[in-house]
CSV table of N, CA and C in Angstrom, one decimal:
chain,number,residue,atom,x,y,z
Z,1,UNK,N,-7.1,-16.1,12.6
Z,1,UNK,CA,-6.4,-15.3,11.7
Z,1,UNK,C,-6.0,-14.4,13.0
Z,2,UNK,N,-4.1,-14.6,13.1
Z,2,UNK,CA,-3.6,-14.1,13.8
Z,2,UNK,C,-3.3,-12.3,13.5
Z,3,UNK,N,-3.3,-11.7,14.7
Z,3,UNK,CA,-2.9,-10.2,14.0
Z,3,UNK,C,-1.5,-9.6,14.0
Z,4,UNK,N,-1.1,-8.8,13.9
Z,4,UNK,CA,0.0,-8.5,14.0
Z,4,UNK,C,0.4,-7.1,14.5
Z,5,UNK,N,1.7,-6.8,14.6
Z,5,UNK,CA,1.9,-5.7,16.1
Z,5,UNK,C,3.0,-4.9,14.9
Z,6,UNK,N,3.3,-3.7,15.7
Z,6,UNK,CA,4.4,-2.9,15.1
Z,6,UNK,C,4.4,-1.7,16.4
Z,7,UNK,N,5.6,-1.2,16.4
Z,7,UNK,CA,5.8,-0.3,18.0
Z,7,UNK,C,7.0,0.7,17.2
Z,8,UNK,N,6.1,2.2,17.7
Z,8,UNK,CA,7.5,3.2,17.4
Z,8,UNK,C,7.5,3.8,18.4
Z,9,UNK,N,8.4,4.0,18.9
Z,9,UNK,CA,9.6,5.3,19.8
Z,9,UNK,C,9.7,6.2,19.2
Z,10,UNK,N,9.5,7.7,20.1
Z,10,UNK,CA,9.6,8.7,19.6
Z,10,UNK,C,10.1,9.4,20.7
Z,11,UNK,N,10.9,10.3,20.3
Z,11,UNK,CA,11.8,11.3,21.0
Z,11,UNK,C,11.7,12.6,20.7
Z,12,UNK,N,11.3,13.6,21.1
Z,12,UNK,CA,11.2,15.0,20.8
Z,12,UNK,C,10.2,15.7,20.4
Z,13,UNK,N,10.1,16.7,19.8
Z,13,UNK,CA,8.8,17.5,19.3
Z,13,UNK,C,8.7,17.0,17.3
Z,14,UNK,N,7.8,17.8,17.0
Z,14,UNK,CA,7.1,17.5,15.6
Z,14,UNK,C,7.9,17.7,14.6
Z,15,UNK,N,8.8,18.8,14.3
Z,15,UNK,CA,10.0,19.1,13.7
Z,15,UNK,C,11.2,18.8,14.0
Z,16,UNK,N,11.7,18.6,15.4
Z,16,UNK,CA,12.9,18.2,15.7
Z,16,UNK,C,13.2,17.1,16.1
Z,17,UNK,N,12.5,16.2,16.3
Z,17,UNK,CA,12.1,14.7,17.0
Z,17,UNK,C,12.2,14.0,15.7
Z,18,UNK,N,12.6,12.5,16.8
Z,18,UNK,CA,12.8,11.1,15.3
Z,18,UNK,C,12.0,9.8,16.0
Z,19,UNK,N,11.6,9.7,15.5
Z,19,UNK,CA,11.2,8.2,15.9
Z,19,UNK,C,12.2,6.7,15.5
Z,20,UNK,N,11.0,5.8,15.7
Z,20,UNK,CA,12.1,4.5,15.0
Z,20,UNK,C,10.9,3.4,15.5
Z,21,UNK,N,10.8,2.4,14.2
Z,21,UNK,CA,9.3,1.7,13.9
Z,21,UNK,C,10.2,0.4,13.9
Z,22,UNK,N,9.3,-0.4,15.0
Z,22,UNK,CA,9.7,-2.1,14.7
Z,22,UNK,C,8.5,-2.9,14.3
Z,23,UNK,N,9.2,-3.8,13.6
Z,23,UNK,CA,8.1,-4.6,13.1
Z,23,UNK,C,8.2,-6.1,14.1
Z,24,UNK,N,7.6,-5.7,15.1
Z,24,UNK,CA,7.7,-6.3,15.8
Z,24,UNK,C,6.7,-8.1,15.7
Z,25,UNK,N,5.9,-8.3,14.8
Z,25,UNK,CA,5.3,-9.7,15.0
Z,25,UNK,C,6.4,-10.8,13.9
Z,26,UNK,N,7.3,-9.9,12.6
Z,26,UNK,CA,8.1,-10.7,12.2
Z,26,UNK,C,9.2,-10.7,12.3
Z,27,UNK,N,9.8,-9.2,12.8
Z,27,UNK,CA,11.1,-8.7,13.4
Z,27,UNK,C,11.6,-8.5,11.6
Z,28,UNK,N,11.0,-8.0,11.0
Z,28,UNK,CA,11.7,-8.1,9.6
Z,28,UNK,C,12.3,-7.2,9.3
Z,29,UNK,N,12.2,-5.9,10.4
Z,29,UNK,CA,12.7,-4.5,10.0
Z,29,UNK,C,12.5,-3.8,11.2
Z,30,UNK,N,13.1,-2.5,11.2
Z,30,UNK,CA,13.4,-1.2,11.9
Z,30,UNK,C,13.9,-0.3,11.6
Z,31,UNK,N,13.0,0.9,11.3
Z,31,UNK,CA,13.2,2.0,10.2
Z,31,UNK,C,12.6,2.9,11.4
Z,32,UNK,N,13.6,4.4,10.7
Z,32,UNK,CA,13.8,5.3,11.5
Z,32,UNK,C,13.0,6.4,10.8
Z,33,UNK,N,12.4,7.3,11.5
Z,33,UNK,CA,11.1,8.1,10.8
Z,33,UNK,C,11.6,9.9,11.8
Z,34,UNK,N,11.0,10.7,10.8
Z,34,UNK,CA,10.8,11.8,11.3
Z,34,UNK,C,9.9,13.0,10.4
Z,35,UNK,N,9.0,13.7,10.7
Z,35,UNK,CA,8.3,14.6,10.1
Z,35,UNK,C,8.9,15.4,9.2
Z,36,UNK,N,10.4,15.7,8.9
Z,36,UNK,CA,10.9,16.5,7.9
Z,36,UNK,C,11.1,15.5,6.8
Z,37,UNK,N,11.5,14.7,7.2
Z,37,UNK,CA,11.3,13.3,6.1
Z,37,UNK,C,10.2,12.8,5.6
Z,38,UNK,N,9.4,12.8,6.5
Z,38,UNK,CA,7.6,12.2,6.1
Z,38,UNK,C,7.5,13.6,4.9
Z,39,UNK,N,7.5,14.7,5.4
Z,39,UNK,CA,7.0,15.9,4.7
Z,39,UNK,C,8.1,16.4,3.1
Z,40,UNK,N,9.0,15.8,3.4
Z,40,UNK,CA,9.6,16.3,2.1
Z,40,UNK,C,10.8,15.1,1.6
Z,41,UNK,N,12.1,15.2,1.6
Z,41,UNK,CA,12.9,14.3,1.1
Z,41,UNK,C,12.9,13.3,1.9
Z,42,UNK,N,12.8,12.2,1.8
Z,42,UNK,CA,13.1,10.8,2.6
Z,42,UNK,C,14.4,10.8,3.2
Z,43,UNK,N,15.3,11.2,2.4
Z,43,UNK,CA,16.6,11.0,3.1
Z,43,UNK,C,17.2,9.7,3.6
Z,44,UNK,N,16.5,8.9,2.9
Z,44,UNK,CA,16.9,7.2,3.5
Z,44,UNK,C,15.9,6.7,4.7
Z,45,UNK,N,14.7,7.4,4.9
Z,45,UNK,CA,13.9,6.9,6.3
Z,45,UNK,C,12.2,6.9,5.5
Z,46,UNK,N,12.0,5.9,6.2
Z,46,UNK,CA,10.4,5.7,5.5
Z,46,UNK,C,9.4,6.8,6.6
Z,47,UNK,N,8.2,6.3,5.8
Z,47,UNK,CA,7.0,6.9,6.8
Z,47,UNK,C,5.5,6.5,6.9
Z,48,UNK,N,5.1,6.8,7.7
Z,48,UNK,CA,3.4,6.2,7.2
Z,48,UNK,C,2.9,6.0,6.2
Z,49,UNK,N,3.1,6.7,5.5
Z,49,UNK,CA,2.6,6.9,3.5
Z,49,UNK,C,3.5,5.7,3.2
Z,50,UNK,N,4.2,5.4,3.4
Z,50,UNK,CA,5.3,4.3,2.2
Z,50,UNK,C,4.8,3.1,3.3
Z,51,UNK,N,5.0,3.1,4.5
Z,51,UNK,CA,4.5,1.8,5.5
Z,51,UNK,C,2.8,1.2,4.6
Z,52,UNK,N,2.0,2.1,4.4
Z,52,UNK,CA,0.4,2.1,3.6
Z,52,UNK,C,0.7,1.9,2.3
Z,53,UNK,N,1.7,2.2,1.9
Z,53,UNK,CA,1.6,1.6,0.6
Z,53,UNK,C,2.6,0.0,0.1
Z,54,UNK,N,3.4,-0.2,1.3
Z,54,UNK,CA,3.7,-1.2,1.0
Z,54,UNK,C,2.7,-1.9,1.1
Z,55,UNK,N,1.7,-2.2,2.4
Z,55,UNK,CA,1.0,-3.0,2.6
Z,55,UNK,C,-0.2,-2.9,2.1
Z,56,UNK,N,-0.7,-2.3,1.4
Z,56,UNK,CA,-1.7,-1.9,0.1
Z,56,UNK,C,-1.1,-3.0,-1.2
Z,57,UNK,N,0.0,-2.5,-1.4
Z,57,UNK,CA,0.8,-2.7,-2.4
Z,57,UNK,C,0.6,-4.6,-2.4
Z,58,UNK,N,1.5,-5.0,-1.3
Z,58,UNK,CA,1.2,-6.5,-0.7
Z,58,UNK,C,0.0,-7.2,-0.9
Z,59,UNK,N,-0.8,-6.6,-0.1
Z,59,UNK,CA,-2.2,-7.0,0.1
Z,59,UNK,C,-3.1,-7.2,-1.2
Z,60,UNK,N,-3.1,-6.0,-2.0
Z,60,UNK,CA,-3.7,-6.4,-3.4
Z,60,UNK,C,-2.9,-7.3,-3.8
Z,61,UNK,N,-1.9,-7.6,-4.4
Z,61,UNK,CA,-1.1,-8.6,-4.8
Z,61,UNK,C,-1.5,-10.0,-5.2
Z,62,UNK,N,-1.7,-10.5,-3.4
Z,62,UNK,CA,-2.2,-11.5,-3.1
Z,62,UNK,C,-3.8,-11.4,-2.9
Z,63,UNK,N,-4.3,-10.6,-3.1
Z,63,UNK,CA,-6.1,-10.5,-3.3
Z,63,UNK,C,-6.0,-11.0,-4.5
Z,64,UNK,N,-5.4,-10.1,-5.6
Z,64,UNK,CA,-5.8,-10.7,-7.3
Z,64,UNK,C,-4.9,-12.3,-7.4
Z,65,UNK,N,-4.2,-12.6,-6.8
Z,65,UNK,CA,-4.1,-13.9,-7.1
Z,65,UNK,C,-5.0,-14.8,-6.5
Z,66,UNK,N,-5.7,-14.4,-5.5
Z,66,UNK,CA,-6.6,-15.3,-4.9
Z,66,UNK,C,-8.1,-15.3,-5.9
Z,67,UNK,N,-8.4,-14.3,-6.6
Z,67,UNK,CA,-9.6,-14.1,-7.1
Z,67,UNK,C,-9.2,-14.3,-8.6
Z,68,UNK,N,-8.0,-14.1,-9.3
Z,68,UNK,CA,-7.9,-15.3,-10.0
Z,68,UNK,C,-7.8,-16.6,-10.2
Z,69,UNK,N,-7.4,-17.2,-9.0
Z,69,UNK,CA,-7.9,-18.4,-8.4
Z,69,UNK,C,-9.2,-19.2,-8.8
Z,70,UNK,N,-9.9,-18.4,-8.3
Z,70,UNK,CA,-11.5,-18.7,-7.6
Z,70,UNK,C,-12.2,-18.8,-9.4
Z,71,UNK,N,-11.0,-18.3,-10.4
Z,71,UNK,CA,-11.5,-18.5,-11.3
Z,71,UNK,C,-11.0,-19.6,-12.4
Z,72,UNK,N,-10.0,-20.1,-11.7
Z,72,UNK,CA,-8.6,-21.4,-12.3
Z,72,UNK,C,-7.9,-20.8,-13.0
Z,73,UNK,N,-7.5,-19.7,-12.6
Z,73,UNK,CA,-6.5,-19.0,-13.3
Z,73,UNK,C,-5.0,-18.3,-12.4
Z,74,UNK,N,-4.0,-18.9,-12.8
Z,74,UNK,CA,-2.5,-18.6,-11.8
Z,74,UNK,C,-2.2,-17.6,-13.2
Z,75,UNK,N,-1.6,-16.3,-12.7
Z,75,UNK,CA,-0.9,-14.9,-13.1
Z,75,UNK,C,0.5,-15.6,-13.2
Z,76,UNK,N,1.3,-15.5,-14.3
Z,76,UNK,CA,2.9,-15.6,-14.3
Z,76,UNK,C,3.4,-14.7,-13.5
Z,77,UNK,N,2.6,-13.4,-13.0
Z,77,UNK,CA,3.6,-12.1,-12.6
Z,77,UNK,C,2.3,-11.1,-12.4
Z,78,UNK,N,2.7,-10.6,-11.3
Z,78,UNK,CA,1.5,-9.7,-10.5
Z,78,UNK,C,2.5,-8.8,-10.1
Z,79,UNK,N,2.6,-7.7,-10.3
Z,79,UNK,CA,3.0,-6.1,-10.6
Z,79,UNK,C,2.5,-5.1,-9.5
Z,80,UNK,N,2.2,-4.5,-8.3
Z,80,UNK,CA,1.8,-3.8,-7.9
Z,80,UNK,C,1.9,-2.7,-7.4
Z,81,UNK,N,1.7,-1.0,-7.4
Z,81,UNK,CA,2.4,0.0,-6.9
Z,81,UNK,C,1.4,0.4,-6.0
Z,82,UNK,N,2.0,1.1,-5.3
Z,82,UNK,CA,0.7,2.1,-4.7
Z,82,UNK,C,1.8,3.5,-4.1
Z,83,UNK,N,1.0,4.7,-4.6
Z,83,UNK,CA,1.2,5.7,-4.4
Z,83,UNK,C,-0.1,6.7,-3.3
Z,84,UNK,N,0.6,6.8,-1.9
Z,84,UNK,CA,-0.2,7.4,-1.2
Z,84,UNK,C,0.1,8.6,-0.8
Z,85,UNK,N,-0.4,9.7,-1.2
Z,85,UNK,CA,-0.6,11.2,-0.8
Z,85,UNK,C,-0.6,11.6,0.1
Z,86,UNK,N,0.1,12.5,0.7
Z,86,UNK,CA,-0.2,13.0,2.2
Z,86,UNK,C,-0.1,14.7,2.0
Z,87,UNK,N,-1.3,15.0,2.3
Z,87,UNK,CA,-2.1,16.6,2.1
Z,87,UNK,C,-2.1,17.5,3.0
Z,88,UNK,N,-2.1,18.6,3.1
Z,88,UNK,CA,-2.8,19.3,4.0
Z,88,UNK,C,-4.0,18.9,4.2
Z,89,UNK,N,-4.9,19.0,5.6
Z,89,UNK,CA,-6.1,18.7,5.3
Z,89,UNK,C,-7.3,19.9,5.7
Z,90,UNK,N,-8.0,20.1,5.4
Z,90,UNK,CA,-9.1,21.5,5.4
Z,90,UNK,C,-9.8,21.4,7.2
Z,91,UNK,N,-9.1,22.8,7.2
Z,91,UNK,CA,-9.3,22.5,9.1
Z,91,UNK,C,-7.9,22.3,10.0
Z,92,UNK,N,-6.9,22.1,9.2
Z,92,UNK,CA,-5.5,21.9,9.6
Z,92,UNK,C,-4.8,20.7,9.8
Z,93,UNK,N,-3.7,20.6,10.0
Z,93,UNK,CA,-3.3,19.5,9.9
Z,93,UNK,C,-3.1,18.7,8.7
Z,94,UNK,N,-3.1,17.5,8.4
Z,94,UNK,CA,-2.5,17.1,7.2
Z,94,UNK,C,-3.3,15.5,7.2
Z,95,UNK,N,-3.8,14.7,6.2
Z,95,UNK,CA,-4.4,13.7,5.9
Z,95,UNK,C,-3.8,13.2,4.7
Z,96,UNK,N,-4.3,11.6,4.4
Z,96,UNK,CA,-3.7,10.9,3.3
Z,96,UNK,C,-5.3,11.2,2.5
Z,97,UNK,N,-4.7,12.0,0.9
Z,97,UNK,CA,-5.6,12.1,0.2
Z,97,UNK,C,-5.8,11.6,-0.5
Z,98,UNK,N,-4.8,10.9,-1.4
Z,98,UNK,CA,-5.1,9.6,-2.1
Z,98,UNK,C,-4.5,8.8,-2.3
Z,99,UNK,N,-5.0,7.4,-2.7
Z,99,UNK,CA,-4.0,6.3,-3.2
Z,99,UNK,C,-4.1,5.9,-4.3
Z,100,UNK,N,-3.2,5.7,-5.0
Z,100,UNK,CA,-3.0,5.7,-6.9
Z,100,UNK,C,-2.5,4.2,-6.8
Z,101,UNK,N,-3.4,3.0,-7.5
Z,101,UNK,CA,-2.7,2.0,-7.4
Z,101,UNK,C,-2.4,1.5,-9.0
Z,102,UNK,N,-1.2,1.0,-9.2
Z,102,UNK,CA,-0.8,0.3,-10.7
Z,102,UNK,C,-0.4,-0.7,-10.0
Z,103,UNK,N,-1.3,-1.6,-11.3
Z,103,UNK,CA,-1.2,-3.3,-11.4
Z,103,UNK,C,-0.7,-3.2,-12.6
Z,104,UNK,N,-0.1,-4.4,-12.6
Z,104,UNK,CA,0.5,-4.9,-14.1
Z,104,UNK,C,0.4,-6.4,-14.2
Z,105,UNK,N,-0.7,-7.5,-14.7
Z,105,UNK,CA,-0.1,-8.9,-14.5
Z,105,UNK,C,-0.1,-9.2,-15.4
Z,106,UNK,N,0.6,-10.5,-15.7
Z,106,UNK,CA,0.6,-11.4,-16.8
Z,106,UNK,C,0.0,-12.5,-16.2
Z,107,UNK,N,-1.5,-12.9,-17.1
Z,107,UNK,CA,-2.1,-14.3,-16.9
Z,107,UNK,C,-2.5,-14.6,-18.4
Z,108,UNK,N,-2.3,-15.5,-18.8
Z,108,UNK,CA,-2.8,-16.5,-19.6
Z,108,UNK,C,-3.9,-17.1,-20.0
Z,109,UNK,N,-4.7,-16.8,-21.0
Z,109,UNK,CA,-5.6,-17.1,-21.5
Z,109,UNK,C,-7.1,-15.9,-20.5
Z,110,UNK,N,-6.5,-14.4,-20.7
Z,110,UNK,CA,-7.3,-14.1,-19.9
Z,110,UNK,C,-7.8,-12.5,-20.7
Z,111,UNK,N,-8.9,-12.4,-21.2
Z,111,UNK,CA,-8.7,-11.5,-21.9
Z,111,UNK,C,-8.8,-9.5,-21.3
Z,112,UNK,N,-8.8,-8.6,-21.6
Z,112,UNK,CA,-8.8,-7.5,-21.4
Z,112,UNK,C,-9.7,-6.9,-20.3
Z,113,UNK,N,-11.0,-7.1,-21.0
Z,113,UNK,CA,-12.5,-6.8,-20.2
Z,113,UNK,C,-12.4,-7.6,-18.9
Z,114,UNK,N,-12.2,-9.3,-19.1
Z,114,UNK,CA,-12.5,-9.8,-18.0
Z,114,UNK,C,-11.5,-9.5,-16.9
Z,115,UNK,N,-10.0,-9.6,-17.3
Z,115,UNK,CA,-8.8,-9.0,-16.2
Z,115,UNK,C,-9.6,-7.7,-15.7
Z,116,UNK,N,-10.2,-6.7,-16.5
Z,116,UNK,CA,-10.8,-5.2,-15.4
Z,116,UNK,C,-10.9,-5.8,-14.6
Z,117,UNK,N,-12.1,-6.7,-14.8
Z,117,UNK,CA,-13.7,-7.1,-13.8
Z,117,UNK,C,-12.6,-7.9,-13.0
Z,118,UNK,N,-12.2,-8.4,-12.4
Z,118,UNK,CA,-11.3,-9.5,-11.9
Z,118,UNK,C,-10.8,-8.4,-10.8
Z,119,UNK,N,-9.6,-7.7,-11.7
Z,119,UNK,CA,-8.3,-6.5,-10.6
Z,119,UNK,C,-9.5,-5.5,-9.6
Z,120,UNK,N,-11.2,-5.2,-10.8
Z,120,UNK,CA,-11.7,-4.1,-9.7
Z,120,UNK,C,-12.1,-4.9,-8.4
Z,121,UNK,N,-12.3,-6.2,-8.5
Z,121,UNK,CA,-13.1,-7.3,-7.8
Z,121,UNK,C,-11.6,-7.2,-6.3
Z,122,UNK,N,-10.6,-7.2,-7.1
Z,122,UNK,CA,-9.8,-7.7,-6.4
Z,122,UNK,C,-9.2,-6.5,-5.5
Z,123,UNK,N,-9.5,-5.4,-6.1
Z,123,UNK,CA,-8.9,-3.9,-5.4
Z,123,UNK,C,-10.4,-3.4,-4.3
Z,124,UNK,N,-11.7,-4.1,-4.9
Z,124,UNK,CA,-12.5,-3.8,-4.3
Z,124,UNK,C,-12.8,-4.7,-2.8
Z,125,UNK,N,-12.5,-6.0,-2.8
Z,125,UNK,CA,-12.4,-6.8,-1.4
Z,125,UNK,C,-11.4,-7.2,-0.9
Z,126,UNK,N,-10.2,-6.1,-1.3
Z,126,UNK,CA,-8.9,-6.0,-0.7
Z,126,UNK,C,-8.6,-5.5,0.9
Z,127,UNK,N,-8.6,-6.3,1.8
Z,127,UNK,CA,-9.0,-5.7,3.2
Z,127,UNK,C,-8.2,-4.7,3.7
Z,128,UNK,N,-7.4,-4.1,3.1
Z,128,UNK,CA,-6.4,-3.2,3.4
Z,128,UNK,C,-7.0,-1.8,2.3
Z,129,UNK,N,-7.7,-2.1,1.3
Z,129,UNK,CA,-8.1,-1.5,0.5
Z,129,UNK,C,-9.6,-1.1,1.6
Z,130,UNK,N,-10.1,-2.2,1.7
Z,130,UNK,CA,-11.7,-1.8,2.7
Z,130,UNK,C,-10.9,-1.2,3.7
Z,131,UNK,N,-9.7,-1.3,5.1
Z,131,UNK,CA,-10.0,-0.1,5.9
Z,131,UNK,C,-9.0,0.8,5.5
Z,132,UNK,N,-8.8,1.3,4.3
Z,132,UNK,CA,-8.4,2.8,3.8
Z,132,UNK,C,-9.2,3.0,2.8
Z,133,UNK,N,-10.9,2.6,3.3
Z,133,UNK,CA,-11.7,3.4,2.4
Z,133,UNK,C,-12.0,4.9,2.6
Z,134,UNK,N,-11.7,5.3,3.4
Z,134,UNK,CA,-12.3,6.7,3.6
Z,134,UNK,C,-11.5,7.9,3.0
Z,135,UNK,N,-10.4,6.8,1.8
Z,135,UNK,CA,-10.0,7.8,1.4
Z,135,UNK,C,-10.2,7.7,-0.7
Z,136,UNK,N,-9.4,8.2,-1.3
Z,136,UNK,CA,-9.9,8.1,-2.8
Z,136,UNK,C,-8.7,7.2,-3.6
Z,137,UNK,N,-9.2,5.7,-3.5
Z,137,UNK,CA,-8.4,5.3,-4.5
Z,137,UNK,C,-8.4,5.0,-5.9
Z,138,UNK,N,-7.3,5.1,-6.5
Z,138,UNK,CA,-7.8,4.8,-8.2
Z,138,UNK,C,-7.2,3.4,-8.2
Z,139,UNK,N,-7.3,2.7,-9.9
Z,139,UNK,CA,-7.0,1.7,-9.7
Z,139,UNK,C,-6.4,2.0,-11.7
Z,140,UNK,N,-5.0,1.4,-11.6
Z,140,UNK,CA,-4.9,1.7,-13.5
Z,140,UNK,C,-4.3,0.3,-13.3
Z,141,UNK,N,-5.0,-0.7,-14.3
Z,141,UNK,CA,-4.6,-1.8,-13.9
Z,141,UNK,C,-4.8,-2.6,-15.8
Z,142,UNK,N,-3.7,-3.3,-15.7
Z,142,UNK,CA,-3.4,-3.6,-17.8
Z,142,UNK,C,-2.7,-4.9,-17.3
Z,143,UNK,N,-2.9,-5.6,-18.5
Z,143,UNK,CA,-2.8,-7.0,-19.1
Z,143,UNK,C,-1.2,-6.7,-19.3
Z,144,UNK,N,-0.4,-7.7,-19.1
Z,144,UNK,CA,1.2,-7.5,-20.2
Z,144,UNK,C,2.1,-8.1,-19.1
Z,145,UNK,N,3.2,-8.3,-19.9
Z,145,UNK,CA,4.1,-9.0,-19.2
Z,145,UNK,C,5.2,-7.5,-18.1
């Protein structure tokens, strides 16, 4: 499997500096970042937490699709949102203190109990979930259109 890469160029201090993130592997985007917009109003800029949320939500959607496929099921749709929270850390600095996942799927022929089991399996085996295992991840999963 290939690796993927992104780079960030930063100029200035933490409070007055700015950065520019480039998704190098895909060349799919370039994004401005700064600490004030990370900790306050995004003002049209992204943050490491938003990029993690994008990685987590897309990975989990793909992984649930694969888990369903293992059961010979195909979702009509899967919608995943990830809310990544940045908080002050004990001892100073900051930490990602939690990730709240909301997962909604429309899958014919699947009852809620089995769906909950498959959704939990998908979250636990998602490569991004595994990489973020050092933080609290909650999952709110339900069937429905």
